[in-house]
Coordinates of C-alpha atoms and ligand atoms in Angstrom, one line a residue:
Chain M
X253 CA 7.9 -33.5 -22.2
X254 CA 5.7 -33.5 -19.0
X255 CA 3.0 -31.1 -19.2
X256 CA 2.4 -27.8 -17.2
X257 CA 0.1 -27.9 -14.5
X258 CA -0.7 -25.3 -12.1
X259 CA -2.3 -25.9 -8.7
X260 CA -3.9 -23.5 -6.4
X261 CA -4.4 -23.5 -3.0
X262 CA -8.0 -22.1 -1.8
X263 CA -7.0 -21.9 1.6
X264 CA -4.0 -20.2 1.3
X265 CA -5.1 -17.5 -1.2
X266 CA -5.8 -14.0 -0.1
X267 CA -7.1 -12.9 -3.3
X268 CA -5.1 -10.1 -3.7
X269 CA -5.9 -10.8 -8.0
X270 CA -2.2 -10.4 -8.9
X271 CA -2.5 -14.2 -10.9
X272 CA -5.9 -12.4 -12.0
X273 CA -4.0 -8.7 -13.1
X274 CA -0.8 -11.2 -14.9
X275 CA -2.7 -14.1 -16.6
X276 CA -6.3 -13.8 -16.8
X277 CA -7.3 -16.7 -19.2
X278 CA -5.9 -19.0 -16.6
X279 CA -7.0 -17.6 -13.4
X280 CA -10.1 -15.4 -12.1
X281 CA -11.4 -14.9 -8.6
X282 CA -14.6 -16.4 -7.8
X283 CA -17.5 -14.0 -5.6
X284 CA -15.5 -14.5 -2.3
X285 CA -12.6 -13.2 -4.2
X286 CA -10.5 -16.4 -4.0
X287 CA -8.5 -17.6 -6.6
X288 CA -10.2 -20.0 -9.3
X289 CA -7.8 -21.9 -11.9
X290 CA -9.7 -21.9 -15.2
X291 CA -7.2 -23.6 -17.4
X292 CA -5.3 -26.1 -14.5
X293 CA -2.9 -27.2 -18.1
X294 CA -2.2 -23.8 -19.5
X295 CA 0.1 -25.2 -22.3
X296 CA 3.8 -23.9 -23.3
X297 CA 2.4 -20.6 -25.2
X298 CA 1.4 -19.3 -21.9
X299 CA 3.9 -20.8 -19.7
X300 CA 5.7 -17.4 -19.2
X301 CA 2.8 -15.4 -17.7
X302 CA 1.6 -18.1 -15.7
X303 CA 5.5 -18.4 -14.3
X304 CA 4.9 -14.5 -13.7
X305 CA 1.9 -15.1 -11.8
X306 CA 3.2 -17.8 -9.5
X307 CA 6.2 -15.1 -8.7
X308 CA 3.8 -12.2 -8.2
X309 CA 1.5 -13.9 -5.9
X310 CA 1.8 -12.6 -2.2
X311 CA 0.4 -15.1 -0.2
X312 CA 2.0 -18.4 -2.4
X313 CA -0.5 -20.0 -3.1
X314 CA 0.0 -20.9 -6.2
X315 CA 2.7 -23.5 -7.9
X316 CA 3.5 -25.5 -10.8
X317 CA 4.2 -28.7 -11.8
X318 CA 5.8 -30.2 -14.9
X319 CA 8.1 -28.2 -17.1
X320 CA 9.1 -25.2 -14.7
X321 CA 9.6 -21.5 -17.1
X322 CA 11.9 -19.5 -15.7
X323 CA 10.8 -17.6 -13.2
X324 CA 10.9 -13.6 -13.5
Chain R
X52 CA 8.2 15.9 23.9
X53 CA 11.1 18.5 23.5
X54 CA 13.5 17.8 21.4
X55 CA 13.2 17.6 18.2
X56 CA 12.5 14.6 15.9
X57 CA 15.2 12.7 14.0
X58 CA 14.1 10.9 11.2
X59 CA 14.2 7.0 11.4
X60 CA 17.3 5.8 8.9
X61 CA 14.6 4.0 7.0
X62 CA 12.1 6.7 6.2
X63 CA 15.2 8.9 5.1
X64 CA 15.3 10.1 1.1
X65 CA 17.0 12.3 -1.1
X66 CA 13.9 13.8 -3.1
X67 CA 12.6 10.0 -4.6
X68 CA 16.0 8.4 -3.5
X69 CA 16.2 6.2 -0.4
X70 CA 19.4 7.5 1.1
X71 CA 23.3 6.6 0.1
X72 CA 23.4 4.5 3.8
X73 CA 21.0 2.4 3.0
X74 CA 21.8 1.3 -0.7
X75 CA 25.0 0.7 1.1
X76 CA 23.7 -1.1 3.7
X77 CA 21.6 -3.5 1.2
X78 CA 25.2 -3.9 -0.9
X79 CA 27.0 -4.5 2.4
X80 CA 26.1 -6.4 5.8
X81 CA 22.3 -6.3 4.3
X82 CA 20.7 -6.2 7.9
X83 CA 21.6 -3.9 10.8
X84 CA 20.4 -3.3 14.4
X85 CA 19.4 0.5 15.4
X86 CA 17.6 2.4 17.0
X87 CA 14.9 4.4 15.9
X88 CA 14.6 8.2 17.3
X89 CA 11.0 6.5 18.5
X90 CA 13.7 4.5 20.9
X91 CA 12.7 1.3 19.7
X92 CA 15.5 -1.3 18.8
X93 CA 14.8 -2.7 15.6
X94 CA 16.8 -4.7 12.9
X95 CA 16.1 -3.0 9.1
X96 CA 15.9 -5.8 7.0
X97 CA 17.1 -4.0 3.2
X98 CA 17.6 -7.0 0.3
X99 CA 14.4 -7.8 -2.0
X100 CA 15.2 -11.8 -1.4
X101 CA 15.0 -11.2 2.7
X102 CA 12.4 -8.4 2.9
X103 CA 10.2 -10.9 0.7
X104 CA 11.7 -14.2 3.0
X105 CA 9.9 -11.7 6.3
X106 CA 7.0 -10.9 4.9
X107 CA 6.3 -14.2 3.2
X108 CA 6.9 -15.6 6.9
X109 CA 4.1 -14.7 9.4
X110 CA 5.1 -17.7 12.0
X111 CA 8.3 -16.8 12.2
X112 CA 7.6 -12.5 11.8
X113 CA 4.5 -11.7 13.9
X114 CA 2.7 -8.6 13.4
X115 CA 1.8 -8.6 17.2
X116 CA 4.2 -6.3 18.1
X117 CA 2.8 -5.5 21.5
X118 CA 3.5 -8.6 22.6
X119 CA 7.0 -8.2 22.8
X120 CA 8.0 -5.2 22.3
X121 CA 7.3 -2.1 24.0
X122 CA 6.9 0.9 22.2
X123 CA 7.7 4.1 24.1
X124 CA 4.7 6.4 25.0
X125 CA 2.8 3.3 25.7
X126 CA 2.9 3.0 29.3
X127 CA 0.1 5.6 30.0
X128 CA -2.1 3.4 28.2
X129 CA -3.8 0.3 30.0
X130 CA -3.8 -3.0 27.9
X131 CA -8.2 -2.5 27.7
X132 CA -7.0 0.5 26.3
X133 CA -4.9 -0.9 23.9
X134 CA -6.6 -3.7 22.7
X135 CA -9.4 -1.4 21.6
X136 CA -7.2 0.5 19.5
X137 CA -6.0 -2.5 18.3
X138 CA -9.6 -3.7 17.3
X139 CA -10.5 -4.6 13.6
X140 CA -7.2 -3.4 12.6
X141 CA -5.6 -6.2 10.1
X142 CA -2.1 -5.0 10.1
X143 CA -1.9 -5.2 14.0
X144 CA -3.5 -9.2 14.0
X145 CA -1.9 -12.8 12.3
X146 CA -3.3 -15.5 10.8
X147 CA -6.1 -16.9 12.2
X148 CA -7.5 -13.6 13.5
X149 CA -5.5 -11.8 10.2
X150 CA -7.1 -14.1 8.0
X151 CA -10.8 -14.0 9.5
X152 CA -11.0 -10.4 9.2
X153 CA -9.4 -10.3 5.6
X154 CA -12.1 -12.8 4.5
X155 CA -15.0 -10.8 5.3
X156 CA -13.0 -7.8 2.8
X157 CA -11.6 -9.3 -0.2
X158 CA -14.5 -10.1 -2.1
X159 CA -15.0 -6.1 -2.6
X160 CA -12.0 -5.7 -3.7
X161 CA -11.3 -8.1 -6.5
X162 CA -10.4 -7.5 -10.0
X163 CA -13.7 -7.8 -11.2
X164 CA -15.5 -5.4 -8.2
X165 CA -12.7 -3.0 -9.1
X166 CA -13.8 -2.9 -13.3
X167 CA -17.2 -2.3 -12.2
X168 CA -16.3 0.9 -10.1
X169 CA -14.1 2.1 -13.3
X170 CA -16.8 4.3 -14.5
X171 CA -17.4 5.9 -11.6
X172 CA -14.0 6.8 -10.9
X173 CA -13.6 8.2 -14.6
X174 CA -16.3 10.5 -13.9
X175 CA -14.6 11.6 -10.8
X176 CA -10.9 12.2 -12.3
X177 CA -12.8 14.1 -14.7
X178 CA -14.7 16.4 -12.2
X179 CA -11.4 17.2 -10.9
X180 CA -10.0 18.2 -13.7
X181 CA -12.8 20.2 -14.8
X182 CA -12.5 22.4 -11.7
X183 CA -8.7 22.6 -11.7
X184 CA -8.8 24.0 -15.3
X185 CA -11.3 26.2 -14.3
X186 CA -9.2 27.5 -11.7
X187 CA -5.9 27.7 -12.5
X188 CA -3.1 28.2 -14.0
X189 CA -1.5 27.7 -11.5
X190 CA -3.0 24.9 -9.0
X191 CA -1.3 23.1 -6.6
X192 CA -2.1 19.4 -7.4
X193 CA -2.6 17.7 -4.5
X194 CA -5.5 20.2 -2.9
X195 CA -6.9 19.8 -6.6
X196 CA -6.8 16.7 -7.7
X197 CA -4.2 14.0 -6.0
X198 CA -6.1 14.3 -2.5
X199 CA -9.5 14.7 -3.4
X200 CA -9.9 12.6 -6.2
X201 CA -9.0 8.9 -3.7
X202 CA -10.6 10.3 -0.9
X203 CA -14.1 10.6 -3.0
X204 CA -13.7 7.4 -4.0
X205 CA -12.7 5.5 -0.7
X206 CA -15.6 7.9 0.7
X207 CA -18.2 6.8 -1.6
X208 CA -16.7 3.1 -1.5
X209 CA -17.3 2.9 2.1
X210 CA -20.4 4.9 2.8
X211 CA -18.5 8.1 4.8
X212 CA -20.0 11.4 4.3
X213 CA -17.4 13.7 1.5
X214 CA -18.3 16.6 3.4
X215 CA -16.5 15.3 6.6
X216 CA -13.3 15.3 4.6
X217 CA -11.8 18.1 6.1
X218 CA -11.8 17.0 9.6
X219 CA -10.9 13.2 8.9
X220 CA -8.0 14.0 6.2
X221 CA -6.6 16.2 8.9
X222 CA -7.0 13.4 11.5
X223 CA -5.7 10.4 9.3
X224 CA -2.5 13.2 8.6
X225 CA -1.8 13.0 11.8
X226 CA -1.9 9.7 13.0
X227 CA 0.9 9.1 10.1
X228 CA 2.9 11.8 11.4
X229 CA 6.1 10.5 13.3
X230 CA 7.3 13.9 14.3
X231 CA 4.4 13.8 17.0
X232 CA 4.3 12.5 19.9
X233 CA 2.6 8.7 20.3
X234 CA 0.1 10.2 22.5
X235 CA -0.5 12.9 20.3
X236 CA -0.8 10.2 17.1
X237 CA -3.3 7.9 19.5
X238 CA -5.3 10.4 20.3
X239 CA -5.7 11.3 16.5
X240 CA -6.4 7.4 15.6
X241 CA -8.8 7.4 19.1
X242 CA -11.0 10.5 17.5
X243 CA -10.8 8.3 13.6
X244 CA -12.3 5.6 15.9
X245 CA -14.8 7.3 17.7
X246 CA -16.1 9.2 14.2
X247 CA -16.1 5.8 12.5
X248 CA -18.1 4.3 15.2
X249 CA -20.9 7.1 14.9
X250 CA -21.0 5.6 10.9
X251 CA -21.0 1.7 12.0
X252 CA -24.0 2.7 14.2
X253 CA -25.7 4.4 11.3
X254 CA -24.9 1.9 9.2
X255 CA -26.5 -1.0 11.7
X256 CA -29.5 1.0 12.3
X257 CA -29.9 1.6 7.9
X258 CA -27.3 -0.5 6.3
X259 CA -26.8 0.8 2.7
X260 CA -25.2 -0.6 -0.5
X261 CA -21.7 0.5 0.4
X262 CA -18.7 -1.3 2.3
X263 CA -19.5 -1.0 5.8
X264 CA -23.3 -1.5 5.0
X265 CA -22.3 -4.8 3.5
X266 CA -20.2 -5.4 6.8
X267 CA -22.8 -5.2 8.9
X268 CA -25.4 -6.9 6.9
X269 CA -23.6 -9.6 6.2
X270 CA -20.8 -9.4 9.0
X271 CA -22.6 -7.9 11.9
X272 CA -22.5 -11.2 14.1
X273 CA -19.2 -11.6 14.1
X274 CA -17.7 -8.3 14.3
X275 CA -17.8 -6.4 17.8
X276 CA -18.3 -2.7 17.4
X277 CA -15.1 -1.9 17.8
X278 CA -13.6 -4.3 15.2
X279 CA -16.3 -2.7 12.7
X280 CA -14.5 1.0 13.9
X281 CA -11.4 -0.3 13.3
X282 CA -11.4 -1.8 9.5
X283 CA -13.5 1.5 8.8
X284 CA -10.7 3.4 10.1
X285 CA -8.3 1.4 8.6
X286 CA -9.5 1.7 5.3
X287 CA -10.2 5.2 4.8
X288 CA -6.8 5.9 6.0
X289 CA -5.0 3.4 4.1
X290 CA -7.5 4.4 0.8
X291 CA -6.9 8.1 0.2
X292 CA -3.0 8.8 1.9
X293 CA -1.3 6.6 -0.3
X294 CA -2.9 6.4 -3.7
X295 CA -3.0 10.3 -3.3
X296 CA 0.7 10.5 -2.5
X297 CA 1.4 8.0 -5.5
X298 CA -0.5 10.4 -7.6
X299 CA 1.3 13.9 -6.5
X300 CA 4.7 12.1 -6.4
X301 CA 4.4 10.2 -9.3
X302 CA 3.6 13.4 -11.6
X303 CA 6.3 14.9 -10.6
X304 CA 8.9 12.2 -11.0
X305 CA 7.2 12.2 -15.0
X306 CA 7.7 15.8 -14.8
X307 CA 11.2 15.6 -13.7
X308 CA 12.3 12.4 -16.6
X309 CA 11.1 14.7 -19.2
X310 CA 12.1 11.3 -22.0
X311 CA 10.0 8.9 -19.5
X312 CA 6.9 11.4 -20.0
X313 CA 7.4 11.9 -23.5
X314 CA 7.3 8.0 -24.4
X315 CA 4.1 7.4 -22.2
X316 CA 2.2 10.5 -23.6
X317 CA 2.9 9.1 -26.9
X318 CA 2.7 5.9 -25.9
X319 CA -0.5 6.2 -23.5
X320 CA -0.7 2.1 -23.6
X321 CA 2.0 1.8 -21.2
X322 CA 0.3 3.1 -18.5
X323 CA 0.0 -0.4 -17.0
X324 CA 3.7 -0.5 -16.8
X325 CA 4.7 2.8 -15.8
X326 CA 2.4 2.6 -12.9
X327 CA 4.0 -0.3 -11.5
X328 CA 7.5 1.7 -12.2
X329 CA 6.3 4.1 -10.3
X330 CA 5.5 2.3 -7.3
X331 CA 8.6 0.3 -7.6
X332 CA 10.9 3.6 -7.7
X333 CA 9.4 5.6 -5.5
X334 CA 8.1 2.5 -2.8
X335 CA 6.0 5.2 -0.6
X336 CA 5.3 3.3 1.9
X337 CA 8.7 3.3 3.7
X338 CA 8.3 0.1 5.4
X339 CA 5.5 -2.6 6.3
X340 CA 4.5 -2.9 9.9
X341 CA 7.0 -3.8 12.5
X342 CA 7.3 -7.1 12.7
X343 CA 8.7 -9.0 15.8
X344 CA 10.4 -12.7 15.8
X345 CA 8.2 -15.5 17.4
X346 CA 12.1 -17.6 17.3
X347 CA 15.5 -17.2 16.8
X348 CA 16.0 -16.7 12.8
X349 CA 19.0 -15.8 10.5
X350 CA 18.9 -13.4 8.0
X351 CA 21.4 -12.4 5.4
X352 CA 23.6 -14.6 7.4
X353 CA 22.5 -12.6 10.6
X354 CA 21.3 -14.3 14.0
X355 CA 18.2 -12.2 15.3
X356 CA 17.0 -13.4 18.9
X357 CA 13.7 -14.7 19.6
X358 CA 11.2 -11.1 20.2
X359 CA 13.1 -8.8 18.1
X360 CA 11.4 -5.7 16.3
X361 CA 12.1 -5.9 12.8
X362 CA 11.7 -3.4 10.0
X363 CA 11.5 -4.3 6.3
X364 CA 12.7 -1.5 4.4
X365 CA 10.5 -0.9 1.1
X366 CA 12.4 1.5 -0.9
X367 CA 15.6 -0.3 -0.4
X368 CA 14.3 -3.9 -1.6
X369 CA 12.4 -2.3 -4.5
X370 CA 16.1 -1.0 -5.7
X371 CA 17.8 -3.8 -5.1
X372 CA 19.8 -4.8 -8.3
X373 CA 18.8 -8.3 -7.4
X374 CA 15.4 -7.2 -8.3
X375 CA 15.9 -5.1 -12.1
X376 CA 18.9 -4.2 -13.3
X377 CA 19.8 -0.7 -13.2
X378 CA 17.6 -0.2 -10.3
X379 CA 18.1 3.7 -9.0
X380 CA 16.8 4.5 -12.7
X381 CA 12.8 5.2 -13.7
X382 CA 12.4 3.1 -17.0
X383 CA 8.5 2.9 -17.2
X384 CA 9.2 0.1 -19.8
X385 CA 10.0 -2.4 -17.4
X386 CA 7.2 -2.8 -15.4
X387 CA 6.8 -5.8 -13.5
X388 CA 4.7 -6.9 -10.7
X389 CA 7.4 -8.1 -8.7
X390 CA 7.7 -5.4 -6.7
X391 CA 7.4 -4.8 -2.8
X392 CA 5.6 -1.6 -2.9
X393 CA 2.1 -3.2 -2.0
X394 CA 4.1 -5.4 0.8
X395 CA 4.1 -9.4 0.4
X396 CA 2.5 -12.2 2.1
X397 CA -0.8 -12.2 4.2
X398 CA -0.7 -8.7 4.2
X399 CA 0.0 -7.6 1.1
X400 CA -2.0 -4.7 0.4
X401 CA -5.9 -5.4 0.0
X402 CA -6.6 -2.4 -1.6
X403 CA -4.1 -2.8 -4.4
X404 CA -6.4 -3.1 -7.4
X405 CA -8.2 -0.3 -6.6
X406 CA -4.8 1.8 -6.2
X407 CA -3.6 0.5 -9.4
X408 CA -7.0 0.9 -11.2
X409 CA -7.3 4.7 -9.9
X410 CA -3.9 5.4 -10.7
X411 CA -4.1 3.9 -14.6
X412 CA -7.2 6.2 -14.8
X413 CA -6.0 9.2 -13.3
X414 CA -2.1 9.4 -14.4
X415 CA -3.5 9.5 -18.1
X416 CA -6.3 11.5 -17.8
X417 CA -4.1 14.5 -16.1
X418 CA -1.8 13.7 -18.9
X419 CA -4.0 14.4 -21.9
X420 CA -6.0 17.1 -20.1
X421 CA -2.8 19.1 -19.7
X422 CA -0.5 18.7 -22.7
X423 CA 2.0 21.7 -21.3
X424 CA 1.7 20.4 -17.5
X425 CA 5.0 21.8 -15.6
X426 CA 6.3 22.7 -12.3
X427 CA 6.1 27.1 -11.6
X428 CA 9.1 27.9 -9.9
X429 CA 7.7 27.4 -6.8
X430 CA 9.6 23.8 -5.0
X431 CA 7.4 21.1 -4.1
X432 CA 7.0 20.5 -0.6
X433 CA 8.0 16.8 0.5
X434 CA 6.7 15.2 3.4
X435 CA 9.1 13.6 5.3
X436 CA 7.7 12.3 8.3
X437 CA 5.1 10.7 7.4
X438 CA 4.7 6.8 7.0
X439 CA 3.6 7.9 3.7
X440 CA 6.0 9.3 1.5
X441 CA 4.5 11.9 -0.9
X442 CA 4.2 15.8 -1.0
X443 CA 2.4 18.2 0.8
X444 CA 2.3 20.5 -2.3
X445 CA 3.3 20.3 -6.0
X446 CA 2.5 23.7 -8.0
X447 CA 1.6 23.1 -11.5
X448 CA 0.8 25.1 -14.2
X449 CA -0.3 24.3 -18.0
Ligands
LIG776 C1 -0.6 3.2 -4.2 C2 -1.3 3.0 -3.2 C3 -1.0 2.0 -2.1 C4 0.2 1.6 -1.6 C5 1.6 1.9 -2.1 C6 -0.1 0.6 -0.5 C7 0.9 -0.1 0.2 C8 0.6 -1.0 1.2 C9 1.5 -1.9 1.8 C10 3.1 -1.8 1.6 C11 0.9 -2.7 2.6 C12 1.5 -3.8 3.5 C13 1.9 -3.3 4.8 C14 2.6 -4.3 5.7 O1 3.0 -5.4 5.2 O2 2.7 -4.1 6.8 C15 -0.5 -2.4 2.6 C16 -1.5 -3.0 3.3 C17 -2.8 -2.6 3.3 N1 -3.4 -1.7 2.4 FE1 -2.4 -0.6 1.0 N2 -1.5 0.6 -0.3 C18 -2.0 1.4 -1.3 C19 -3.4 1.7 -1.4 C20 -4.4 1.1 -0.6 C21 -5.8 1.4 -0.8 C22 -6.4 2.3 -1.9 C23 -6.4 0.7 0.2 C24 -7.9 0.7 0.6 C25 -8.9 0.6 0.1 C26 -5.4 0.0 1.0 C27 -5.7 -0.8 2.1 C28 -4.7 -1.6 2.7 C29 -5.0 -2.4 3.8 C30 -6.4 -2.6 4.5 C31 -3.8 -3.1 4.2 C32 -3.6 -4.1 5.3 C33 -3.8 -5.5 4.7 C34 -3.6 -6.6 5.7 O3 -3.0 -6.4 6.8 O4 -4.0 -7.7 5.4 N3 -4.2 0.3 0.4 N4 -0.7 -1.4 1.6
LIG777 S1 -2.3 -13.8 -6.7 FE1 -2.3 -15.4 -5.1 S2 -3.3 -14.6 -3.4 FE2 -3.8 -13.3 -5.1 S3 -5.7 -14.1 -5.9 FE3 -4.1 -15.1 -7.0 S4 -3.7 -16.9 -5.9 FE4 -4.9 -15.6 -4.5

């Protein structure tokens, strides 16, 4: 099974905290408010909200590799 | 102006509904070409999969209207004019300019900034409740608590006297107002300006701890007078009209799904949830900022030329049954945050975690003051015009 990886892109980010609001162990916003990844392999038990996340996010910044959850 | 106003087919409801025509627009062709009684042609975009597609886009769906398209009542302006209106104001600019200006605002607004105001804002929800109980039964919730309660707080957020309430909640009301006249609604936004300059120029000369003292401080070089008048303005318009209309509407729709209210009263851990129910069902912002087409583009299947205004239609993507089954029904136990209400893309709203943090504090903590809240007799009054949706009044009693 290929692991799950999520990827953020800095520059893209508005930092609008949705990813923040829907999976807070594995994202936070740093002091400019942009999106930080703090766990870039989140593992299967959390593979749900993180798939939430990547759905809620306005700007779409954010995406996944490996072992895609069903989004929404 | 003489006649008078027809509502745009967009902004039209039945109580919380959007109207019949346009769920049947979103079941059938999905976009349409009309014409708004402002006399603007415009393409209403109505599916949750396309409204997200436009405002995902920004290269394709400029927010530079102007540009292109000519909005009627604009020709007595001159473009100097224009442009200073313009100034500062995020939902009138694109990426780059969109994103410089966003920059400078998000890091106040994060999730964490927002947990360290929670406090503050409980204090204030419970003020208002205070005096409300003091006063009534009955009270009419929006001069008591829905209005008052996000205008402190944006007040206090940005550094702009309470006391001038009055004069700029009457102002920012109008400048919302479709049923006047664009030179009645720029004038309005021209006086928000001018007031909001008087504040920058304070805060330059004495910069303080709040939002436009941080601006300046930290901001001051690169942001011309004007632009600093214009995210002032924008913000305390876009900070008290719509988390106080989600707050008057929203009690009322609990007040009229008598189950809905019962489970969260007993349940008061759902708030999350029904909060974003809320703002899905009752989408109160009608529509994001026109949007014109930099290209040709297809949507739903439809060809729209190159310069085209287009409309995304809020409430009609937020009840699309491609979004939640069962759409035209409140369930507060569904509660995702997939929803449109806030917008999408670059502009989704920057002030929604303090929306949705004021509105999990103050939903609950009207609940629980009031255990016998009801409607008197008396209809609520709802606002129809505005960009807003909401109520002008909502007569409670306990
Ligand atoms: C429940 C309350 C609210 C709702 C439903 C709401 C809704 C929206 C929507 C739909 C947009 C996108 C407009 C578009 O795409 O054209 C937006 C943008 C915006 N909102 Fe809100 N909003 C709320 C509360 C607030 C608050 C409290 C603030 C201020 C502190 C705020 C500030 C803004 C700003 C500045 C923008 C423009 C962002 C940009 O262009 O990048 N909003 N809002
Ligand atoms: S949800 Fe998207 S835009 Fe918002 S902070 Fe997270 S990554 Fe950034």
């Amino acid at each position: 099974m290929v692991t799950l990886r999520v990827r953020a892109d800095r520059d893209v980010c508005i930092g609008a905290g949705m990813c923040v609001l829907t999976a807070e162990e594995v994202f936070d916003q740093d002091d400019e408010g942009v999106v930080v990844v703090l766990m870039p392999e989140p593992g299967a038990g959390r593979a749900e909200a993180v798939g939430r996340a990547v759905a809620a996010c306005p700007s779409g910044a954010l995406s996944l590799e490996g072992d895609q959850p069903p989004v929404r | 102006m003489s006649e008078a106003p027809v509502l745009p087919l967009h902004m039209r409801r039945d109580g919380f509904d959007p109207v019949p025509e346009l769920s049947a627009l979103r079941e059938g062709e999905g976009v349409r070409r009309v014409t708004t009684p402002l006399g603007l042609e415009a393409w209403l975009v109505t599916r949750f999969a396309d409204v997200r597609e436009v405002l995902g886009d920004s290269e394709r769906f400029s927010n530079v209207l102007h540009r292109a398209v000519r909005v009627p009542g604009m020709e007595g302006y001159t473009e100097e004019e224009l442009a200073r209106l313009r100034a500062g104001n995020m939902l009138a600019c694109d990426p780059p300019e969109h994103t410089r200006l966003r920059r400078m605002l998000t890091p106040e607004f994060t999730v964490r900034r927002m947990r360290a105001l929670e406090p503050r804002v409980r204090r204030i929800v419970a003020d208002h409740l205070d005096a409300m109980e003091r006063g009534g039964p009955p009270a009419d919730l929006v001069s008591a608590f829905a209005l008052p309660v996000p205008s402190l707080v944006i007040c206090e957020l940005l550094g702009v006297p309470h006391t001038d309430r009055g004069d700029f909640q009457r102002r920012t009301s109008r400048m919302l107002d479709l049923s006047l006249s664009f030179q009645e609604r720029t004038q309005a936004q021209r006086e928000s300006r001018e007031y909001m300059a008087g504040l920058v120029a304070r805060a330059a000369a004495d910069p303080g701890d709040d939002l436009l003292g941080m601006l300046v401080r930290e901001h001051g070089d690169d942001l011309s007078a004007d632009e600093l008048a214009g995210i002032g303005s924008l913000l305390l318009l876009a900070g008290h009209e719509t988390t106080a209309n989600m707050l008057a509407l929203g009690t009322l729709a609990l007040l009229r799904h008598p189950v809905q209210m019962a489970l969260l009263r007993k349940e008061p851990e759902r708030i999350e949830a029904a909060v974003e129910e809320l703002l899905r069902w009752l989408s109160i912002v009608h529509s994001g900022a026109f949007k014109v087409t930099t290209t040709d583009v297809e949507i739903a299947g439809v060809r729209i030329p190159e310069g085209e205004a287009v409309v995304c239609v809020l409430p009609a993507a937020n009840r699309d049954p491609g979004l939640v089954p069962d759409p035209d029904r409140l369930d507060i136990t569904r509660g995702g945050l997939g929803h449109v209400a806030f917008g999408h893309g670059v502009h989704h709203c920057l002030g929604a975690p303090l929306a949705r943090m004021e509105l999990r504090i103050a939903f609950p903590a009207l609940l629980e003051r009031f255990p016998g809240l009801r409607e008197t007799g008396r209809a609520p009054e709802f606002r129809s015009f505005h960009i807003v949706y909401g109520l002008n009044s909502l007569e409670v009693a306990w």
